[in-house]
mmCIF file with all atom_site columns, C-alpha atoms in Angstrom:
data_model
loop_
_atom_site.group_PDB
_atom_site.id
_atom_site.type_symbol
_atom_site.label_atom_id
_atom_site.label_alt_id
_atom_site.label_comp_id
_atom_site.label_asym_id
_atom_site.label_entity_id
_atom_site.label_seq_id
_atom_site.pdbx_PDB_ins_code
_atom_site.Cartn_x
_atom_site.Cartn_y
_atom_site.Cartn_z
_atom_site.occupancy
_atom_site.B_iso_or_equiv
_atom_site.pdbx_formal_charge
_atom_site.auth_seq_id
_atom_site.auth_comp_id
_atom_site.auth_asym_id
_atom_site.auth_atom_id
_atom_site.pdbx_PDB_model_num
ATOM 1   C CA . MET A 1 1   ? 9.903   98.313 -241.431 1.00 54.00 ? 222 MET A CA 1
ATOM 2   C CA . LYS A 1 2   ? 11.503  96.013 -243.836 1.00 58.00 ? 223 LYS A CA 1
ATOM 3   C CA . LYS A 1 3   ? 13.467  94.211 -240.954 1.00 56.00 ? 224 LYS A CA 1
ATOM 4   C CA . ILE A 1 4   ? 10.224  93.645 -239.014 1.00 56.00 ? 225 ILE A CA 1
ATOM 5   C CA . THR A 1 5   ? 8.594   92.160 -242.089 1.00 54.00 ? 226 THR A CA 1
ATOM 6   C CA . ILE A 1 6   ? 11.434  89.839 -242.486 1.00 53.00 ? 227 ILE A CA 1
ATOM 7   C CA . TYR A 1 7   ? 11.679  88.750 -239.088 1.00 47.00 ? 228 TYR A CA 1
ATOM 8   C CA . VAL A 1 8   ? 7.607   88.116 -239.083 1.00 48.00 ? 229 VAL A CA 1
ATOM 9   C CA . LEU A 1 9   ? 8.334   86.086 -242.243 1.00 50.00 ? 230 LEU A CA 1
ATOM 10  C CA . ILE A 1 10  ? 11.044  83.997 -240.849 1.00 56.00 ? 231 ILE A CA 1
ATOM 11  C CA . THR A 1 11  ? 9.093   83.282 -237.542 1.00 52.00 ? 232 THR A CA 1
ATOM 12  C CA . PHE A 1 12  ? 5.977   82.211 -239.509 1.00 50.00 ? 233 PHE A CA 1
ATOM 13  C CA . PHE A 1 13  ? 8.299   79.936 -241.668 1.00 50.00 ? 234 PHE A CA 1
ATOM 14  C CA . LEU A 1 14  ? 9.769   78.373 -238.649 1.00 47.00 ? 235 LEU A CA 1
ATOM 15  C CA . LEU A 1 15  ? 6.465   77.850 -236.818 1.00 46.00 ? 236 LEU A CA 1
ATOM 16  C CA . THR A 1 16  ? 5.147   76.323 -240.034 1.00 50.00 ? 237 THR A CA 1
ATOM 17  C CA . LEU A 1 17  ? 7.929   73.749 -240.235 1.00 48.00 ? 238 LEU A CA 1
ATOM 18  C CA . THR A 1 18  ? 7.667   73.103 -236.430 1.00 46.00 ? 239 THR A CA 1
ATOM 19  C CA . ALA A 1 19  ? 3.653   72.577 -236.875 1.00 45.00 ? 240 ALA A CA 1
ATOM 20  C CA . PHE A 1 20  ? 4.279   69.930 -239.627 1.00 45.00 ? 241 PHE A CA 1
ATOM 21  C CA . SER A 1 21  ? 7.103   68.004 -237.970 1.00 44.00 ? 242 SER A CA 1
ATOM 22  C CA . ALA A 1 22  ? 5.030   67.722 -234.578 1.00 41.00 ? 243 ALA A CA 1
ATOM 23  C CA . HIS A 1 23  ? 2.145   65.806 -236.454 1.00 38.00 ? 244 HIS A CA 1
ATOM 24  C CA . LYS A 1 24  ? 2.574   62.124 -237.125 1.00 70.00 ? 245 LYS A CA 1
ATOM 25  C CA . PHE A 1 25  ? 1.474   60.929 -240.463 1.00 69.00 ? 246 PHE A CA 1
ATOM 26  C CA . TYR A 1 26  ? -0.597  57.548 -240.247 1.00 82.00 ? 247 TYR A CA 1
ATOM 27  C CA . MET A 1 27  ? -0.885  56.072 -243.742 1.00 91.00 ? 248 MET A CA 1
ATOM 28  C CA . GLY A 1 28  ? -0.257  52.659 -245.101 1.00 95.00 ? 249 GLY A CA 1
ATOM 29  C CA . ILE A 1 29  ? -0.418  51.936 -248.924 1.00 95.00 ? 250 ILE A CA 1
ATOM 30  C CA . TYR A 1 30  ? -1.565  48.666 -250.603 1.00 97.00 ? 251 TYR A CA 1
ATOM 31  C CA . GLN A 1 31  ? -1.715  47.620 -254.176 1.00 97.00 ? 252 GLN A CA 1
ATOM 32  C CA . ILE A 1 32  ? -3.682  44.633 -255.323 1.00 97.00 ? 253 ILE A CA 1
ATOM 33  C CA . ASN A 1 33  ? -2.947  43.704 -258.916 1.00 96.00 ? 254 ASN A CA 1
ATOM 34  C CA . TYR A 1 34  ? -4.904  41.101 -260.868 1.00 95.00 ? 255 TYR A CA 1
ATOM 35  C CA . ALA A 1 35  ? -2.837  39.161 -263.405 1.00 94.00 ? 256 ALA A CA 1
ATOM 36  C CA . PRO A 1 36  ? -5.296  37.168 -265.387 1.00 94.00 ? 257 PRO A CA 1
ATOM 37  C CA . GLU A 1 37  ? -2.454  35.585 -267.584 1.00 94.00 ? 258 GLU A CA 1
ATOM 38  C CA . LYS A 1 38  ? -0.915  34.304 -264.277 1.00 95.00 ? 259 LYS A CA 1
ATOM 39  C CA . LYS A 1 39  ? -4.187  33.564 -262.567 1.00 95.00 ? 260 LYS A CA 1
ATOM 40  C CA . MET A 1 40  ? -2.881  35.491 -259.703 1.00 96.00 ? 261 MET A CA 1
ATOM 41  C CA . LEU A 1 41  ? -3.603  38.515 -257.374 1.00 97.00 ? 262 LEU A CA 1
ATOM 42  C CA . GLU A 1 42  ? -0.175  40.277 -256.472 1.00 98.00 ? 263 GLU A CA 1
ATOM 43  C CA . ILE A 1 43  ? -0.269  42.417 -253.554 1.00 98.00 ? 264 ILE A CA 1
ATOM 44  C CA . THR A 1 44  ? 2.296   44.884 -252.164 1.00 98.00 ? 265 THR A CA 1
ATOM 45  C CA . THR A 1 45  ? 2.056   46.512 -248.855 1.00 97.00 ? 266 THR A CA 1
ATOM 46  C CA . ARG A 1 46  ? 3.668   49.814 -247.658 1.00 96.00 ? 267 ARG A CA 1
ATOM 47  C CA . ILE A 1 47  ? 3.827   50.301 -243.649 1.00 96.00 ? 268 ILE A CA 1
ATOM 48  C CA . PHE A 1 48  ? 5.802   52.420 -241.520 1.00 95.00 ? 269 PHE A CA 1
ATOM 49  C CA . VAL A 1 49  ? 8.133   50.036 -239.792 1.00 95.00 ? 270 VAL A CA 1
ATOM 50  C CA . ASP A 1 50  ? 8.421   51.930 -236.656 1.00 94.00 ? 271 ASP A CA 1
ATOM 51  C CA . ASP A 1 51  ? 4.583   51.853 -236.159 1.00 95.00 ? 272 ASP A CA 1
ATOM 52  C CA . LEU A 1 52  ? 4.393   48.020 -237.047 1.00 96.00 ? 273 LEU A CA 1
ATOM 53  C CA . ASN A 1 53  ? 7.263   47.292 -234.404 1.00 97.00 ? 274 ASN A CA 1
ATOM 54  C CA . LYS A 1 54  ? 5.287   49.220 -232.045 1.00 95.00 ? 275 LYS A CA 1
ATOM 55  C CA . LEU A 1 55  ? 2.013   47.439 -232.839 1.00 96.00 ? 276 LEU A CA 1
ATOM 56  C CA . LEU A 1 56  ? 3.504   44.079 -232.670 1.00 97.00 ? 277 LEU A CA 1
ATOM 57  C CA . GLU A 1 57  ? 5.144   44.808 -229.319 1.00 96.00 ? 278 GLU A CA 1
ATOM 58  C CA . LYS A 1 58  ? 1.692   46.019 -228.000 1.00 95.00 ? 279 LYS A CA 1
ATOM 59  C CA . LYS A 1 59  ? -0.068  43.032 -229.373 1.00 95.00 ? 280 LYS A CA 1
ATOM 60  C CA . TYR A 1 60  ? 2.113   40.242 -228.685 1.00 96.00 ? 281 TYR A CA 1
ATOM 61  C CA . LYS A 1 61  ? 4.214   41.406 -225.739 1.00 96.00 ? 282 LYS A CA 1
ATOM 62  C CA . LYS A 1 62  ? 7.552   41.081 -227.605 1.00 95.00 ? 283 LYS A CA 1
ATOM 63  C CA . ILE A 1 63  ? 9.766   43.496 -228.671 1.00 96.00 ? 284 ILE A CA 1
ATOM 64  C CA . THR A 1 64  ? 10.604  43.140 -232.610 1.00 96.00 ? 285 THR A CA 1
ATOM 65  C CA . HIS A 1 65  ? 13.208  44.590 -234.722 1.00 97.00 ? 286 HIS A CA 1
ATOM 66  C CA . LEU A 1 66  ? 11.779  44.647 -238.229 1.00 96.00 ? 287 LEU A CA 1
ATOM 67  C CA . GLY A 1 67  ? 13.928  46.494 -240.427 1.00 93.00 ? 288 GLY A CA 1
ATOM 68  C CA . THR A 1 68  ? 17.064  46.498 -238.399 1.00 93.00 ? 289 THR A CA 1
ATOM 69  C CA . ALA A 1 69  ? 20.261  44.279 -238.045 1.00 94.00 ? 290 ALA A CA 1
ATOM 70  C CA . LYS A 1 70  ? 18.577  42.832 -235.059 1.00 96.00 ? 291 LYS A CA 1
ATOM 71  C CA . GLU A 1 71  ? 15.554  41.419 -236.816 1.00 96.00 ? 292 GLU A CA 1
ATOM 72  C CA . THR A 1 72  ? 14.933  37.686 -236.318 1.00 96.00 ? 293 THR A CA 1
ATOM 73  C CA . PRO A 1 73  ? 12.838  35.060 -238.250 1.00 96.00 ? 294 PRO A CA 1
ATOM 74  C CA . GLY A 1 74  ? 10.602  35.243 -235.106 1.00 96.00 ? 295 GLY A CA 1
ATOM 75  C CA . ASP A 1 75  ? 9.962   39.040 -236.103 1.00 97.00 ? 296 ASP A CA 1
ATOM 76  C CA . ILE A 1 76  ? 8.825   38.101 -239.414 1.00 96.00 ? 297 ILE A CA 1
ATOM 77  C CA . VAL A 1 77  ? 6.656   35.312 -238.251 1.00 96.00 ? 298 VAL A CA 1
ATOM 78  C CA . LEU A 1 78  ? 4.785   37.756 -236.004 1.00 97.00 ? 299 LEU A CA 1
ATOM 79  C CA . MET A 1 79  ? 4.454   40.506 -238.827 1.00 97.00 ? 300 MET A CA 1
ATOM 80  C CA . GLN A 1 80  ? 2.967   37.678 -241.129 1.00 97.00 ? 301 GLN A CA 1
ATOM 81  C CA . LYS A 1 81  ? 0.602   36.485 -238.220 1.00 97.00 ? 302 LYS A CA 1
ATOM 82  C CA . TYR A 1 82  ? -0.519  40.056 -237.744 1.00 97.00 ? 303 TYR A CA 1
ATOM 83  C CA . LEU A 1 83  ? -1.063  41.035 -241.358 1.00 97.00 ? 304 LEU A CA 1
ATOM 84  C CA . SER A 1 84  ? -3.169  37.764 -242.048 1.00 96.00 ? 305 SER A CA 1
ATOM 85  C CA . GLU A 1 85  ? -5.572  38.796 -239.198 1.00 96.00 ? 306 GLU A CA 1
ATOM 86  C CA . LYS A 1 86  ? -5.838  42.372 -240.301 1.00 97.00 ? 307 LYS A CA 1
ATOM 87  C CA . PHE A 1 87  ? -5.464  42.312 -244.021 1.00 97.00 ? 308 PHE A CA 1
ATOM 88  C CA . ARG A 1 88  ? -7.754  39.629 -245.664 1.00 97.00 ? 309 ARG A CA 1
ATOM 89  C CA . LEU A 1 89  ? -9.177  39.322 -249.206 1.00 97.00 ? 310 LEU A CA 1
ATOM 90  C CA . LYS A 1 90  ? -12.408 37.340 -250.054 1.00 97.00 ? 311 LYS A CA 1
ATOM 91  C CA . VAL A 1 91  ? -12.270 36.521 -253.838 1.00 96.00 ? 312 VAL A CA 1
ATOM 92  C CA . ASN A 1 92  ? -15.631 35.478 -255.303 1.00 96.00 ? 313 ASN A CA 1
ATOM 93  C CA . GLY A 1 93  ? -17.057 35.141 -251.715 1.00 95.00 ? 314 GLY A CA 1
ATOM 94  C CA . GLU A 1 94  ? -14.351 32.986 -250.427 1.00 95.00 ? 315 GLU A CA 1
ATOM 95  C CA . PHE A 1 95  ? -11.380 33.898 -248.208 1.00 95.00 ? 316 PHE A CA 1
ATOM 96  C CA . GLU A 1 96  ? -8.215  33.056 -249.867 1.00 95.00 ? 317 GLU A CA 1
ATOM 97  C CA . PRO A 1 97  ? -4.804  32.899 -247.994 1.00 95.00 ? 318 PRO A CA 1
ATOM 98  C CA . MET A 1 98  ? -2.114  35.028 -248.947 1.00 96.00 ? 319 MET A CA 1
ATOM 99  C CA . ASN A 1 99  ? 1.440   33.596 -249.589 1.00 97.00 ? 320 ASN A CA 1
ATOM 100 C CA . TYR A 1 100 ? 4.040   35.847 -248.120 1.00 97.00 ? 321 TYR A CA 1
ATOM 101 C CA . LEU A 1 101 ? 7.020   36.135 -250.686 1.00 97.00 ? 322 LEU A CA 1
ATOM 102 C CA . SER A 1 102 ? 9.586   38.654 -249.233 1.00 97.00 ? 323 SER A CA 1
ATOM 103 C CA . LYS A 1 103 ? 10.025  41.931 -247.854 1.00 97.00 ? 324 LYS A CA 1
ATOM 104 C CA . GLU A 1 104 ? 12.353  45.033 -248.018 1.00 96.00 ? 325 GLU A CA 1
ATOM 105 C CA . ILE A 1 105 ? 12.947  48.162 -246.276 1.00 95.00 ? 326 ILE A CA 1
ATOM 106 C CA . GLU A 1 106 ? 12.875  51.515 -248.051 1.00 93.00 ? 327 GLU A CA 1
ATOM 107 C CA . SER A 1 107 ? 13.820  54.453 -245.680 1.00 89.00 ? 328 SER A CA 1
ATOM 108 C CA . ASP A 1 108 ? 11.250  54.015 -242.769 1.00 91.00 ? 329 ASP A CA 1
ATOM 109 C CA . VAL A 1 109 ? 9.003   52.052 -244.682 1.00 95.00 ? 330 VAL A CA 1
ATOM 110 C CA . ILE A 1 110 ? 8.493   48.112 -244.847 1.00 96.00 ? 331 ILE A CA 1
ATOM 111 C CA . ILE A 1 111 ? 7.430   46.775 -248.040 1.00 97.00 ? 332 ILE A CA 1
ATOM 112 C CA . CYS A 1 112 ? 6.070   43.331 -248.161 1.00 98.00 ? 333 CYS A CA 1
ATOM 113 C CA . TYR A 1 113 ? 5.318   41.166 -251.237 1.00 98.00 ? 334 TYR A CA 1
ATOM 114 C CA . LEU A 1 114 ? 2.312   38.609 -251.092 1.00 98.00 ? 335 LEU A CA 1
ATOM 115 C CA . ASN A 1 115 ? 0.328   36.747 -253.718 1.00 98.00 ? 336 ASN A CA 1
ATOM 116 C CA . ILE A 1 116 ? -2.830  34.679 -254.203 1.00 98.00 ? 337 ILE A CA 1
ATOM 117 C CA . ARG A 1 117 ? -2.612  31.903 -256.685 1.00 97.00 ? 338 ARG A CA 1
ATOM 118 C CA . ASP A 1 118 ? -4.955  29.929 -258.710 1.00 96.00 ? 339 ASP A CA 1
ATOM 119 C CA . ILE A 1 119 ? -7.459  32.892 -259.354 1.00 95.00 ? 340 ILE A CA 1
ATOM 120 C CA . LYS A 1 120 ? -9.172  32.075 -262.674 1.00 92.00 ? 341 LYS A CA 1
ATOM 121 C CA . LYS A 1 121 ? -11.644 35.157 -262.636 1.00 92.00 ? 342 LYS A CA 1
ATOM 122 C CA . VAL A 1 122 ? -12.405 37.890 -260.134 1.00 93.00 ? 343 VAL A CA 1
ATOM 123 C CA . LYS A 1 123 ? -16.086 38.559 -260.027 1.00 92.00 ? 344 LYS A CA 1
ATOM 124 C CA . SER A 1 124 ? -15.878 40.324 -256.564 1.00 93.00 ? 345 SER A CA 1
ATOM 125 C CA . LEU A 1 125 ? -12.913 41.227 -254.393 1.00 94.00 ? 346 LEU A CA 1
ATOM 126 C CA . GLU A 1 126 ? -13.758 41.765 -250.595 1.00 96.00 ? 347 GLU A CA 1
ATOM 127 C CA . THR A 1 127 ? -11.100 43.573 -248.850 1.00 97.00 ? 348 THR A CA 1
ATOM 128 C CA . TYR A 1 128 ? -10.626 43.773 -245.080 1.00 97.00 ? 349 TYR A CA 1
ATOM 129 C CA . ASN A 1 129 ? -7.834  46.163 -244.050 1.00 97.00 ? 350 ASN A CA 1
ATOM 130 C CA . ALA A 1 130 ? -7.341  47.140 -240.273 1.00 97.00 ? 351 ALA A CA 1
ATOM 131 C CA . VAL A 1 131 ? -3.597  47.245 -240.378 1.00 97.00 ? 352 VAL A CA 1
ATOM 132 C CA . LEU A 1 132 ? -2.154  49.558 -237.544 1.00 96.00 ? 353 LEU A CA 1
ATOM 133 C CA . ILE A 1 133 ? -5.766  51.006 -236.800 1.00 95.00 ? 354 ILE A CA 1
ATOM 134 C CA . ASP A 1 134 ? -5.437  49.128 -233.376 1.00 93.00 ? 355 ASP A CA 1
ATOM 135 C CA . LEU A 1 135 ? -2.426  51.168 -232.718 1.00 91.00 ? 356 LEU A CA 1
ATOM 136 C CA . ASP A 1 136 ? -3.941  54.510 -233.589 1.00 91.00 ? 357 ASP A CA 1
ATOM 137 C CA . VAL A 1 137 ? -7.351  55.435 -234.561 1.00 91.00 ? 358 VAL A CA 1
ATOM 138 C CA . GLU A 1 138 ? -5.952  58.112 -237.150 1.00 91.00 ? 359 GLU A CA 1
ATOM 139 C CA . GLN A 1 139 ? -4.499  55.331 -239.221 1.00 94.00 ? 360 GLN A CA 1
ATOM 140 C CA . GLN A 1 140 ? -5.512  55.311 -242.854 1.00 95.00 ? 361 GLN A CA 1
ATOM 141 C CA . ASN A 1 141 ? -4.800  52.497 -245.342 1.00 96.00 ? 362 ASN A CA 1
ATOM 142 C CA . ILE A 1 142 ? -5.425  53.397 -249.010 1.00 95.00 ? 363 ILE A CA 1
ATOM 143 C CA . THR A 1 143 ? -5.747  50.427 -251.195 1.00 95.00 ? 364 THR A CA 1
ATOM 144 C CA . HIS A 1 144 ? -5.292  50.377 -255.084 1.00 94.00 ? 365 HIS A CA 1
ATOM 145 C CA . PHE A 1 145 ? -6.743  47.745 -257.131 1.00 94.00 ? 366 PHE A CA 1
ATOM 146 C CA . THR A 1 146 ? -5.835  47.244 -260.796 1.00 92.00 ? 367 THR A CA 1
ATOM 147 C CA . GLY A 1 147 ? -6.949  44.733 -263.096 1.00 85.00 ? 368 GLY A CA 1
ATOM 148 C CA . LEU A 1 148 ? -9.665  43.983 -265.720 1.00 75.00 ? 369 LEU A CA 1
ATOM 149 C CA . GLY A 1 149 ? -9.161  47.445 -267.322 1.00 77.00 ? 370 GLY A CA 1
ATOM 150 C CA . ASP A 1 150 ? -9.991  49.098 -264.071 1.00 76.00 ? 371 ASP A CA 1
ATOM 151 C CA . LYS A 1 151 ? -8.072  51.120 -261.447 1.00 88.00 ? 372 LYS A CA 1
ATOM 152 C CA . GLN A 1 152 ? -10.086 51.547 -258.262 1.00 92.00 ? 373 GLN A CA 1
ATOM 153 C CA . SER A 1 153 ? -8.956  52.940 -254.786 1.00 93.00 ? 374 SER A CA 1
ATOM 154 C CA . TYR A 1 154 ? -10.471 52.799 -251.383 1.00 95.00 ? 375 TYR A CA 1
ATOM 155 C CA . LEU A 1 155 ? -9.630  54.637 -248.183 1.00 94.00 ? 376 LEU A CA 1
ATOM 156 C CA . PHE A 1 156 ? -9.958  52.383 -244.996 1.00 96.00 ? 377 PHE A CA 1
ATOM 157 C CA . THR A 1 157 ? -10.320 53.881 -241.668 1.00 95.00 ? 378 THR A CA 1
ATOM 158 C CA . GLU A 1 158 ? -11.358 53.033 -238.123 1.00 94.00 ? 379 GLU A CA 1
ATOM 159 C CA . SER A 1 159 ? -14.996 53.284 -239.103 1.00 95.00 ? 380 SER A CA 1
ATOM 160 C CA . ALA A 1 160 ? -14.551 51.745 -242.788 1.00 95.00 ? 381 ALA A CA 1
ATOM 161 C CA . THR A 1 161 ? -12.646 48.481 -242.664 1.00 96.00 ? 382 THR A CA 1
ATOM 162 C CA . ASN A 1 162 ? -14.219 46.548 -245.590 1.00 96.00 ? 383 ASN A CA 1
ATOM 163 C CA . TYR A 1 163 ? -15.091 47.056 -249.049 1.00 95.00 ? 384 TYR A CA 1
ATOM 164 C CA . VAL A 1 164 ? -16.376 45.067 -251.882 1.00 94.00 ? 385 VAL A CA 1
ATOM 165 C CA . LEU A 1 165 ? -15.529 45.492 -255.495 1.00 91.00 ? 386 LEU A CA 1
ATOM 166 C CA . LYS A 1 166 ? -17.947 43.945 -258.075 1.00 87.00 ? 387 LYS A CA 1
ATOM 167 C CA . PHE A 1 167 ? -16.851 43.337 -261.660 1.00 79.00 ? 388 PHE A CA 1
#
């Protein structure tokens, strides 16, 4: 009886591990910080690099190698172009262009650093975030905003790609 219980538990454990590894996780994380002393929005994106490469190939019909030794300056340009289409900020009712600063790879995630300068005061911040939703409808993008004594978060999905914060 004891051996049967152990076999059942081991089988259950292995099935549980298999079930988790078969399901892909589609999540991007975005951080927007308002730094009033710098009059700047500082933005960090965290996106799975393999999904981004697949999306860029699908959208632009060009194989990209972001995060690999084969990465080209053209790959980075396509990534910037895509991000500027699918991730936009409207500050105080006006779209503001984001400045791409740099990127780094951490495990299987590409981290992009961006900013928006000359933001004297934030009265409202409208965020449009549809990054990777055109690759998979299960994609979710959580965006955290900190500044003005507040921390607020919003989950962007296929059916909810816009959100407005008012201060």
